[in-house]
Amino acid sequence: AIIMSLKLHEELRSLTKELKEHNYRYYILADPIISDQKFDLMLKRLEYLEAQFPQLKDPNSPTEKVGGGITKKFQTIAHESPMLSLGNTYSKSELVDFDNRIQKMIGHSNYTYVAELKFDGLAISLHYRNGRLDKAITRGDGQVGDDVTKNVQTIKSLNHSLEGDFPSKIEIRGEIFMHKMAFERLNLQREGKGQNTFANPRNCAAGTIKMQDSSEVAQRPLDIFLYHLVSPNASSHWEGLNRISAWGLKTSEYAKRCNDINELMDFVNYWENEKQKLSFDIDGIVIKVNEIEIQKQLGYTSKFPRWAISYKFATEQVTTRLKKITYQVGRTGAVTPVANLEVVNLLGTNVKRASLHNEDFISKMDIRENDVVKIEKGGEIIPKVVGVVVEKRSYQDSPPFHFISKCPACFSTLVKRDGEAIHYCENSSCPPQIKGRIAHFASRKALDIEGLGSETIELLVDKKLLFHFKDLYQLSYDQLFDVSKIIVNPDGTEKKISLKEKSVNNLLMGIEKSKEKPFEKVLFGLGIRYVGETVAKKLAKKFKSWESLSNATREDLEQTEEIGTKIAESVFAYFSNQFNIEVLNDLQNAGLNLVFFEEAKVSRILENQKIVVSGVFSHFSRKDIQQTIENHGGILQGSISSKTNLIVGGENMGPAKLAKAKKLNIKIISEKELINMLDG
Ligand code: IVH
């Protein structure tokens, strides 16, 4: 018995330590390494052990605290009332218990609920004074948080001034988050610049709000939902939400009043199935007693309100057998391993394949063919393998896995480039690469060639009618008519595809139309590494023609907005290759647009005005304001000089700039004044 309890003592101590570390990772670094569910399980276990051995309990135990902490970089501010977290559960029967508990405590059932989505972001407390946003404070440790007002002011959907009638002093709490699309776009951009990517929108939002440079924050598309009017008190939570939105602040349209536990369950079940359809991540449902009087009667524990609870969705994870690891060659030559699975249902879809990332991932996790693997659906469309159930492995069936050394399509030796985990096939005539490049060129965001889907590409490449983009522009009706091929489907069945009159005409028309597409689309379609849609646009706009782009030095390239060393290097390398120059010459001869056409100006109000933009803006991102100025004929300048006609100043405009403007007697206008000027 003594040995047993010594073991438990040891477990208590190490759990305390571990949980503190996880708290630190979650709240301070915004980079958690375990799931919320795992964390909660560990916390429950610690609570249990502490109850057994109260004398061993750390006074700063993670079970005593809301969690979190504060970062040194910001001024800290004490919350007027503590920012508590919510008790949570993963089980629906505990929701029924919650409802029963409330009835018991207040002795009747004359109360209602509000059910809300549990937004997966970071909590924020907003203070409005006389209708103006005065302070925005993070949760921190629940008692004291960071003053991140400047950063929060950059959130476009958040009004800085309230509408209608309002009391002089208001505190509202809510959640800052990032939409899934915005997150993916940002990660792509970061990848292109060789920066680390964020694991999920929540981490990204939390990391962003802790940045020192608000102008940098302004570039990141954060959003906010407000879900709690703290003061002044309303008579019900629902009324509080209505007041918040009457003041012009954003609440969620999905909050719902529920009369009883059955209606709550319907809400929970509905969102458990439909959450994927939202443009942002939620990790559960929050249930709140609606009547403030009843809330007061129920009160708080040291950590949670007794009148609210969160139901958390379990992460969608299932296990299945990994039948075989195969490989896919992408248009860049990257060879990615793919797990071919015994079909399994995950979130209502049948999953047959999952991503295995690269060789390092497979060897780190020691994934082997025939293993039972855990697969998970994250925010992405393609599910991924996240672990192996080692207990279910029979070793005689499962030798360690070895990555291939030759390309599965063309058998050339694979290469791992410096510092990269990915294997590449460097034979640019490898058929899947050719097909991938053409598919990208023809895709909707590039040249958008109708009639050129993946099957047709497969057919034309295999029939040697198509090697490169330029070949598209040589194709004739006679060459295309009645070309046919038998395709073997993944399930072994066969299908004959052939081009008939209608599809040939359709394709030729699609190809003809692609000649009208603007330069930036062609540039994107070329598939230069790291040149996504946005970068292509920036390059087209700055260099105006492919000739000047191809003559640009690395330094010229790097001086383009949003373009770092890695992109510059890649573009430079592309145009240093004689083959690519010929491709562009051919495309130009075929009649494609390889010159940039300015978008039409919206007005001439600012014609020839030399304008400097400085500070952080609330209605525009910096890019938008610059674009707007250009659209109205203004000429942007990087810094103030005697030639400057006008300065558009936002928050945070530095004192040095102000002094210079004053000395040179240059007019400074606010973004509001600019908007008025352009409207009028
Ligand atoms: S109410 C006392 N409502 O979840 C009331 N919280 O685990 C406390 N959260 O810190 C918060 N969506 O960051 C509330 N609709 C919602 C929420 C929500 C997300 C977050 C919030 C809170 C945490 C509690």
PDB file of N, CA and C in Angstrom, residues 428-506:
ATOM      1  N   SER A 428      11.712  16.947 -65.241  1.00  0.00           N
ATOM      2  CA  SER A 428      10.546  17.773 -65.514  1.00  0.00           C
ATOM      3  C   SER A 428       9.654  17.190 -66.604  1.00  0.00           C
ATOM      4  N   SER A 429      10.111  16.141 -67.292  1.00  0.00           N
ATOM      5  CA  SER A 429       9.232  15.504 -68.276  1.00  0.00           C
ATOM      6  C   SER A 429       8.486  14.317 -67.696  1.00  0.00           C
ATOM      7  N   CYS A 430       8.562  14.145 -66.407  1.00  0.00           N
ATOM      8  CA  CYS A 430       7.838  13.058 -65.729  1.00  0.00           C
ATOM      9  C   CYS A 430       6.334  13.296 -65.921  1.00  0.00           C
ATOM     10  N   PRO A 431       5.602  12.312 -66.476  1.00  0.00           N
ATOM     11  CA  PRO A 431       4.202  12.569 -66.869  1.00  0.00           C
ATOM     12  C   PRO A 431       3.294  13.182 -65.797  1.00  0.00           C
ATOM     13  N   PRO A 432       3.297  12.692 -64.562  1.00  0.00           N
ATOM     14  CA  PRO A 432       2.398  13.347 -63.589  1.00  0.00           C
ATOM     15  C   PRO A 432       2.749  14.822 -63.372  1.00  0.00           C
ATOM     16  N   GLN A 433       4.017  15.164 -63.523  1.00  0.00           N
ATOM     17  CA  GLN A 433       4.381  16.578 -63.389  1.00  0.00           C
ATOM     18  C   GLN A 433       3.823  17.394 -64.551  1.00  0.00           C
ATOM     19  N   ILE A 434       3.952  16.834 -65.745  1.00  0.00           N
ATOM     20  CA  ILE A 434       3.411  17.531 -66.921  1.00  0.00           C
ATOM     21  C   ILE A 434       1.910  17.746 -66.737  1.00  0.00           C
ATOM     22  N   LYS A 435       1.226  16.666 -66.318  1.00  0.00           N
ATOM     23  CA  LYS A 435      -0.229  16.763 -66.155  1.00  0.00           C
ATOM     24  C   LYS A 435      -0.584  17.778 -65.069  1.00  0.00           C
ATOM     25  N   GLY A 436       0.156  17.729 -63.988  1.00  0.00           N
ATOM     26  CA  GLY A 436      -0.113  18.650 -62.878  1.00  0.00           C
ATOM     27  C   GLY A 436       0.098  20.094 -63.277  1.00  0.00           C
ATOM     28  N   ARG A 437       1.169  20.345 -64.037  1.00  0.00           N
ATOM     29  CA  ARG A 437       1.453  21.724 -64.452  1.00  0.00           C
ATOM     30  C   ARG A 437       0.354  22.245 -65.368  1.00  0.00           C
ATOM     31  N   ILE A 438      -0.082  21.379 -66.294  1.00  0.00           N
ATOM     32  CA  ILE A 438      -1.122  21.825 -67.216  1.00  0.00           C
ATOM     33  C   ILE A 438      -2.445  22.017 -66.476  1.00  0.00           C
ATOM     34  N   ALA A 439      -2.724  21.122 -65.532  1.00  0.00           N
ATOM     35  CA  ALA A 439      -3.964  21.268 -64.760  1.00  0.00           C
ATOM     36  C   ALA A 439      -3.954  22.598 -63.996  1.00  0.00           C
ATOM     37  N   HIS A 440      -2.795  22.953 -63.460  1.00  0.00           N
ATOM     38  CA  HIS A 440      -2.691  24.220 -62.745  1.00  0.00           C
ATOM     39  C   HIS A 440      -2.878  25.404 -63.708  1.00  0.00           C
ATOM     40  N   PHE A 441      -2.229  25.322 -64.843  1.00  0.00           N
ATOM     41  CA  PHE A 441      -2.326  26.373 -65.862  1.00  0.00           C
ATOM     42  C   PHE A 441      -3.781  26.589 -66.290  1.00  0.00           C
ATOM     43  N   ALA A 442      -4.523  25.467 -66.401  1.00  0.00           N
ATOM     44  CA  ALA A 442      -5.900  25.539 -66.899  1.00  0.00           C
ATOM     45  C   ALA A 442      -6.914  25.797 -65.795  1.00  0.00           C
ATOM     46  N   SER A 443      -6.447  25.821 -64.532  1.00  0.00           N
ATOM     47  CA  SER A 443      -7.392  25.883 -63.412  1.00  0.00           C
ATOM     48  C   SER A 443      -8.111  27.230 -63.354  1.00  0.00           C
ATOM     49  N   ARG A 444      -9.179  27.241 -62.572  1.00  0.00           N
ATOM     50  CA  ARG A 444     -10.060  28.402 -62.555  1.00  0.00           C
ATOM     51  C   ARG A 444      -9.350  29.704 -62.175  1.00  0.00           C
ATOM     52  N   LYS A 445      -8.463  29.614 -61.196  1.00  0.00           N
ATOM     53  CA  LYS A 445      -7.799  30.840 -60.751  1.00  0.00           C
ATOM     54  C   LYS A 445      -6.675  31.272 -61.696  1.00  0.00           C
ATOM     55  N   ALA A 446      -6.295  30.391 -62.617  1.00  0.00           N
ATOM     56  CA  ALA A 446      -5.255  30.759 -63.581  1.00  0.00           C
ATOM     57  C   ALA A 446      -5.937  31.085 -64.909  1.00  0.00           C
ATOM     58  N   LEU A 447      -5.695  30.276 -65.966  1.00  0.00           N
ATOM     59  CA  LEU A 447      -6.232  30.622 -67.277  1.00  0.00           C
ATOM     60  C   LEU A 447      -7.683  30.182 -67.474  1.00  0.00           C
ATOM     61  N   ASP A 448      -8.198  29.417 -66.553  1.00  0.00           N
ATOM     62  CA  ASP A 448      -9.602  29.012 -66.540  1.00  0.00           C
ATOM     63  C   ASP A 448     -10.059  28.464 -67.893  1.00  0.00           C
ATOM     64  N   ILE A 449      -9.379  27.420 -68.355  1.00  0.00           N
ATOM     65  CA  ILE A 449      -9.684  26.876 -69.682  1.00  0.00           C
ATOM     66  C   ILE A 449     -10.811  25.851 -69.598  1.00  0.00           C
ATOM     67  N   GLU A 450     -11.933  26.217 -70.177  1.00  0.00           N
ATOM     68  CA  GLU A 450     -13.083  25.313 -70.162  1.00  0.00           C
ATOM     69  C   GLU A 450     -12.788  24.109 -71.037  1.00  0.00           C
ATOM     70  N   GLY A 451     -13.281  22.974 -70.646  1.00  0.00           N
ATOM     71  CA  GLY A 451     -13.102  21.771 -71.466  1.00  0.00           C
ATOM     72  C   GLY A 451     -11.779  21.077 -71.233  1.00  0.00           C
ATOM     73  N   LEU A 452     -10.956  21.605 -70.326  1.00  0.00           N
ATOM     74  CA  LEU A 452      -9.667  20.972 -70.077  1.00  0.00           C
ATOM     75  C   LEU A 452      -9.584  20.475 -68.631  1.00  0.00           C
ATOM     76  N   GLY A 453     -10.383  19.481 -68.340  1.00  0.00           N
ATOM     77  CA  GLY A 453     -10.369  18.880 -67.008  1.00  0.00           C
ATOM     78  C   GLY A 453      -9.305  17.804 -66.912  1.00  0.00           C
ATOM     79  N   SER A 454      -9.237  17.159 -65.754  1.00  0.00           N
ATOM     80  CA  SER A 454      -8.129  16.225 -65.517  1.00  0.00           C
ATOM     81  C   SER A 454      -8.149  15.029 -66.481  1.00  0.00           C
ATOM     82  N   GLU A 455      -9.334  14.558 -66.837  1.00  0.00           N
ATOM     83  CA  GLU A 455      -9.371  13.405 -67.755  1.00  0.00           C
ATOM     84  C   GLU A 455      -8.860  13.768 -69.140  1.00  0.00           C
ATOM     85  N   THR A 456      -9.265  14.926 -69.610  1.00  0.00           N
ATOM     86  CA  THR A 456      -8.814  15.366 -70.935  1.00  0.00           C
ATOM     87  C   THR A 456      -7.299  15.589 -70.931  1.00  0.00           C
ATOM     88  N   ILE A 457      -6.798  16.155 -69.851  1.00  0.00           N
ATOM     89  CA  ILE A 457      -5.352  16.364 -69.758  1.00  0.00           C
ATOM     90  C   ILE A 457      -4.634  15.021 -69.800  1.00  0.00           C
ATOM     91  N   GLU A 458      -5.128  14.088 -69.025  1.00  0.00           N
ATOM     92  CA  GLU A 458      -4.572  12.736 -68.989  1.00  0.00           C
ATOM     93  C   GLU A 458      -4.498  12.146 -70.402  1.00  0.00           C
ATOM     94  N   LEU A 459      -5.605  12.301 -71.092  1.00  0.00           N
ATOM     95  CA  LEU A 459      -5.711  11.775 -72.444  1.00  0.00           C
ATOM     96  C   LEU A 459      -4.692  12.430 -73.386  1.00  0.00           C
ATOM     97  N   LEU A 460      -4.648  13.750 -73.362  1.00  0.00           N
ATOM     98  CA  LEU A 460      -3.797  14.458 -74.316  1.00  0.00           C
ATOM     99  C   LEU A 460      -2.310  14.291 -74.010  1.00  0.00           C
ATOM    100  N   VAL A 461      -1.982  14.190 -72.729  1.00  0.00           N
ATOM    101  CA  VAL A 461      -0.568  13.984 -72.387  1.00  0.00           C
ATOM    102  C   VAL A 461      -0.154  12.566 -72.773  1.00  0.00           C
ATOM    103  N   ASP A 462      -0.993  11.603 -72.432  1.00  0.00           N
ATOM    104  CA  ASP A 462      -0.641  10.223 -72.763  1.00  0.00           C
ATOM    105  C   ASP A 462      -0.569   9.990 -74.265  1.00  0.00           C
ATOM    106  N   LYS A 463      -1.378  10.710 -75.003  1.00  0.00           N
ATOM    107  CA  LYS A 463      -1.341  10.573 -76.470  1.00  0.00           C
ATOM    108  C   LYS A 463      -0.263  11.459 -77.096  1.00  0.00           C
ATOM    109  N   LYS A 464       0.566  12.041 -76.254  1.00  0.00           N
ATOM    110  CA  LYS A 464       1.703  12.869 -76.685  1.00  0.00           C
ATOM    111  C   LYS A 464       1.296  14.078 -77.539  1.00  0.00           C
ATOM    112  N   LEU A 465       0.117  14.563 -77.274  1.00  0.00           N
ATOM    113  CA  LEU A 465      -0.312  15.777 -77.978  1.00  0.00           C
ATOM    114  C   LEU A 465       0.039  17.006 -77.158  1.00  0.00           C
ATOM    115  N   LEU A 466       0.404  16.785 -75.914  1.00  0.00           N
ATOM    116  CA  LEU A 466       0.580  17.895 -74.994  1.00  0.00           C
ATOM    117  C   LEU A 466       1.776  17.618 -74.090  1.00  0.00           C
ATOM    118  N   PHE A 467       2.775  18.504 -74.171  1.00  0.00           N
ATOM    119  CA  PHE A 467       3.884  18.423 -73.219  1.00  0.00           C
ATOM    120  C   PHE A 467       3.918  19.673 -72.372  1.00  0.00           C
ATOM    121  N   HIS A 468       3.684  20.780 -73.037  1.00  0.00           N
ATOM    122  CA  HIS A 468       3.808  22.045 -72.330  1.00  0.00           C
ATOM    123  C   HIS A 468       2.668  22.982 -72.684  1.00  0.00           C
ATOM    124  N   PHE A 469       2.548  24.047 -71.889  1.00  0.00           N
ATOM    125  CA  PHE A 469       1.440  24.987 -72.093  1.00  0.00           C
ATOM    126  C   PHE A 469       1.328  25.420 -73.545  1.00  0.00           C
ATOM    127  N   LYS A 470       2.482  25.706 -74.132  1.00  0.00           N
ATOM    128  CA  LYS A 470       2.464  26.277 -75.482  1.00  0.00           C
ATOM    129  C   LYS A 470       1.796  25.323 -76.484  1.00  0.00           C
ATOM    130  N   ASP A 471       1.895  24.015 -76.220  1.00  0.00           N
ATOM    131  CA  ASP A 471       1.298  23.049 -77.148  1.00  0.00           C
ATOM    132  C   ASP A 471      -0.203  23.233 -77.271  1.00  0.00           C
ATOM    133  N   LEU A 472      -0.814  23.749 -76.186  1.00  0.00           N
ATOM    134  CA  LEU A 472      -2.263  23.963 -76.209  1.00  0.00           C
ATOM    135  C   LEU A 472      -2.655  24.830 -77.390  1.00  0.00           C
ATOM    136  N   TYR A 473      -1.790  25.804 -77.696  1.00  0.00           N
ATOM    137  CA  TYR A 473      -2.142  26.811 -78.694  1.00  0.00           C
ATOM    138  C   TYR A 473      -1.857  26.355 -80.120  1.00  0.00           C
ATOM    139  N   GLN A 474      -1.364  25.105 -80.254  1.00  0.00           N
ATOM    140  CA  GLN A 474      -1.115  24.544 -81.582  1.00  0.00           C
ATOM    141  C   GLN A 474      -2.163  23.487 -81.925  1.00  0.00           C
ATOM    142  N   LEU A 475      -2.978  23.119 -80.946  1.00  0.00           N
ATOM    143  CA  LEU A 475      -3.895  22.003 -81.175  1.00  0.00           C
ATOM    144  C   LEU A 475      -4.937  22.350 -82.238  1.00  0.00           C
ATOM    145  N   SER A 476      -5.240  21.382 -83.110  1.00  0.00           N
ATOM    146  CA  SER A 476      -6.243  21.633 -84.141  1.00  0.00           C
ATOM    147  C   SER A 476      -7.399  20.643 -83.974  1.00  0.00           C
ATOM    148  N   TYR A 477      -8.497  20.958 -84.622  1.00  0.00           N
ATOM    149  CA  TYR A 477      -9.683  20.107 -84.558  1.00  0.00           C
ATOM    150  C   TYR A 477      -9.346  18.676 -84.991  1.00  0.00           C
ATOM    151  N   ASP A 478      -8.624  18.585 -86.095  1.00  0.00           N
ATOM    152  CA  ASP A 478      -8.332  17.257 -86.635  1.00  0.00           C
ATOM    153  C   ASP A 478      -7.483  16.412 -85.702  1.00  0.00           C
ATOM    154  N   GLN A 479      -6.543  17.087 -85.030  1.00  0.00           N
ATOM    155  CA  GLN A 479      -5.705  16.337 -84.089  1.00  0.00           C
ATOM    156  C   GLN A 479      -6.526  15.798 -82.931  1.00  0.00           C
ATOM    157  N   LEU A 480      -7.516  16.604 -82.507  1.00  0.00           N
ATOM    158  CA  LEU A 480      -8.232  16.268 -81.280  1.00  0.00           C
ATOM    159  C   LEU A 480      -9.391  15.312 -81.495  1.00  0.00           C
ATOM    160  N   PHE A 481     -10.004  15.414 -82.649  1.00  0.00           N
ATOM    161  CA  PHE A 481     -11.232  14.656 -82.858  1.00  0.00           C
ATOM    162  C   PHE A 481     -10.995  13.147 -82.744  1.00  0.00           C
ATOM    163  N   ASP A 482     -11.801  12.514 -81.907  1.00  0.00           N
ATOM    164  CA  ASP A 482     -11.797  11.062 -81.739  1.00  0.00           C
ATOM    165  C   ASP A 482     -10.560  10.481 -81.050  1.00  0.00           C
ATOM    166  N   VAL A 483      -9.772  11.324 -80.438  1.00  0.00           N
ATOM    167  CA  VAL A 483      -8.679  10.783 -79.620  1.00  0.00           C
ATOM    168  C   VAL A 483      -9.327  10.034 -78.471  1.00  0.00           C
ATOM    169  N   SER A 484      -8.857   8.854 -78.177  1.00  0.00           N
ATOM    170  CA  SER A 484      -9.505   8.109 -77.091  1.00  0.00           C
ATOM    171  C   SER A 484      -8.508   7.265 -76.316  1.00  0.00           C
ATOM    172  N   LYS A 485      -8.951   6.847 -75.156  1.00  0.00           N
ATOM    173  CA  LYS A 485      -8.071   6.101 -74.263  1.00  0.00           C
ATOM    174  C   LYS A 485      -8.921   5.366 -73.244  1.00  0.00           C
ATOM    175  N   ILE A 486      -8.387   4.254 -72.767  1.00  0.00           N
ATOM    176  CA  ILE A 486      -9.106   3.549 -71.700  1.00  0.00           C
ATOM    177  C   ILE A 486      -8.457   3.898 -70.366  1.00  0.00           C
ATOM    178  N   ILE A 487      -9.280   4.384 -69.457  1.00  0.00           N
ATOM    179  CA  ILE A 487      -8.772   4.781 -68.145  1.00  0.00           C
ATOM    180  C   ILE A 487      -9.168   3.731 -67.122  1.00  0.00           C
ATOM    181  N   VAL A 488      -8.221   3.350 -66.264  1.00  0.00           N
ATOM    182  CA  VAL A 488      -8.535   2.399 -65.198  1.00  0.00           C
ATOM    183  C   VAL A 488      -8.846   3.201 -63.932  1.00  0.00           C
ATOM    184  N   ASN A 489     -10.052   3.022 -63.423  1.00  0.00           N
ATOM    185  CA  ASN A 489     -10.435   3.715 -62.193  1.00  0.00           C
ATOM    186  C   ASN A 489      -9.697   3.126 -60.997  1.00  0.00           C
ATOM    187  N   PRO A 490      -9.622   3.879 -59.902  1.00  0.00           N
ATOM    188  CA  PRO A 490      -8.939   3.366 -58.709  1.00  0.00           C
ATOM    189  C   PRO A 490      -9.525   2.034 -58.227  1.00  0.00           C
ATOM    190  N   ASP A 491     -10.834   1.805 -58.488  1.00  0.00           N
ATOM    191  CA  ASP A 491     -11.425   0.550 -58.016  1.00  0.00           C
ATOM    192  C   ASP A 491     -11.267  -0.583 -59.022  1.00  0.00           C
ATOM    193  N   GLY A 492     -10.465  -0.362 -60.056  1.00  0.00           N
ATOM    194  CA  GLY A 492     -10.168  -1.437 -60.991  1.00  0.00           C
ATOM    195  C   GLY A 492     -11.067  -1.467 -62.213  1.00  0.00           C
ATOM    196  N   THR A 493     -12.209  -0.763 -62.162  1.00  0.00           N
ATOM    197  CA  THR A 493     -13.091  -0.761 -63.322  1.00  0.00           C
ATOM    198  C   THR A 493     -12.479   0.100 -64.434  1.00  0.00           C
ATOM    199  N   GLU A 494     -12.898  -0.170 -65.645  1.00  0.00           N
ATOM    200  CA  GLU A 494     -12.317   0.555 -66.775  1.00  0.00           C
ATOM    201  C   GLU A 494     -13.344   1.459 -67.441  1.00  0.00           C
ATOM    202  N   LYS A 495     -12.819   2.491 -68.063  1.00  0.00           N
ATOM    203  CA  LYS A 495     -13.715   3.439 -68.713  1.00  0.00           C
ATOM    204  C   LYS A 495     -13.016   3.989 -69.946  1.00  0.00           C
ATOM    205  N   LYS A 496     -13.777   4.060 -71.039  1.00  0.00           N
ATOM    206  CA  LYS A 496     -13.161   4.616 -72.248  1.00  0.00           C
ATOM    207  C   LYS A 496     -13.528   6.085 -72.364  1.00  0.00           C
ATOM    208  N   ILE A 497     -12.529   6.924 -72.551  1.00  0.00           N
ATOM    209  CA  ILE A 497     -12.872   8.320 -72.788  1.00  0.00           C
ATOM    210  C   ILE A 497     -12.414   8.702 -74.191  1.00  0.00           C
ATOM    211  N   SER A 498     -13.231   9.504 -74.859  1.00  0.00           N
ATOM    212  CA  SER A 498     -12.813   9.967 -76.182  1.00  0.00           C
ATOM    213  C   SER A 498     -13.398  11.344 -76.435  1.00  0.00           C
ATOM    214  N   LEU A 499     -12.725  12.090 -77.284  1.00  0.00           N
ATOM    215  CA  LEU A 499     -13.165  13.457 -77.570  1.00  0.00           C
ATOM    216  C   LEU A 499     -14.042  13.463 -78.812  1.00  0.00           C
ATOM    217  N   LYS A 500     -15.282  13.916 -78.628  1.00  0.00           N
ATOM    218  CA  LYS A 500     -16.189  14.013 -79.773  1.00  0.00           C
ATOM    219  C   LYS A 500     -16.318  15.477 -80.177  1.00  0.00           C
ATOM    220  N   GLU A 501     -17.091  15.696 -81.214  1.00  0.00           N
ATOM    221  CA  GLU A 501     -17.200  17.028 -81.808  1.00  0.00           C
ATOM    222  C   GLU A 501     -17.434  18.129 -80.771  1.00  0.00           C
ATOM    223  N   LYS A 502     -18.387  17.837 -79.879  1.00  0.00           N
ATOM    224  CA  LYS A 502     -18.779  18.872 -78.934  1.00  0.00           C
ATOM    225  C   LYS A 502     -17.638  19.212 -77.968  1.00  0.00           C
ATOM    226  N   SER A 503     -17.008  18.168 -77.421  1.00  0.00           N
ATOM    227  CA  SER A 503     -15.942  18.461 -76.460  1.00  0.00           C
ATOM    228  C   SER A 503     -14.728  19.085 -77.133  1.00  0.00           C
ATOM    229  N   VAL A 504     -14.470  18.693 -78.393  1.00  0.00           N
ATOM    230  CA  VAL A 504     -13.340  19.307 -79.101  1.00  0.00           C
ATOM    231  C   VAL A 504     -13.605  20.805 -79.299  1.00  0.00           C
ATOM    232  N   ASN A 505     -14.804  21.121 -79.766  1.00  0.00           N
ATOM    233  CA  ASN A 505     -15.129  22.540 -79.975  1.00  0.00           C
ATOM    234  C   ASN A 505     -15.077  23.335 -78.676  1.00  0.00           C
ATOM    235  N   ASN A 506     -15.598  22.701 -77.640  1.00  0.00           N
ATOM    236  CA  ASN A 506     -15.600  23.325 -76.331  1.00  0.00           C
ATOM    237  C   ASN A 506     -14.179  23.637 -75.870  1.00  0.00           C
TER     238      ASN A 506
END
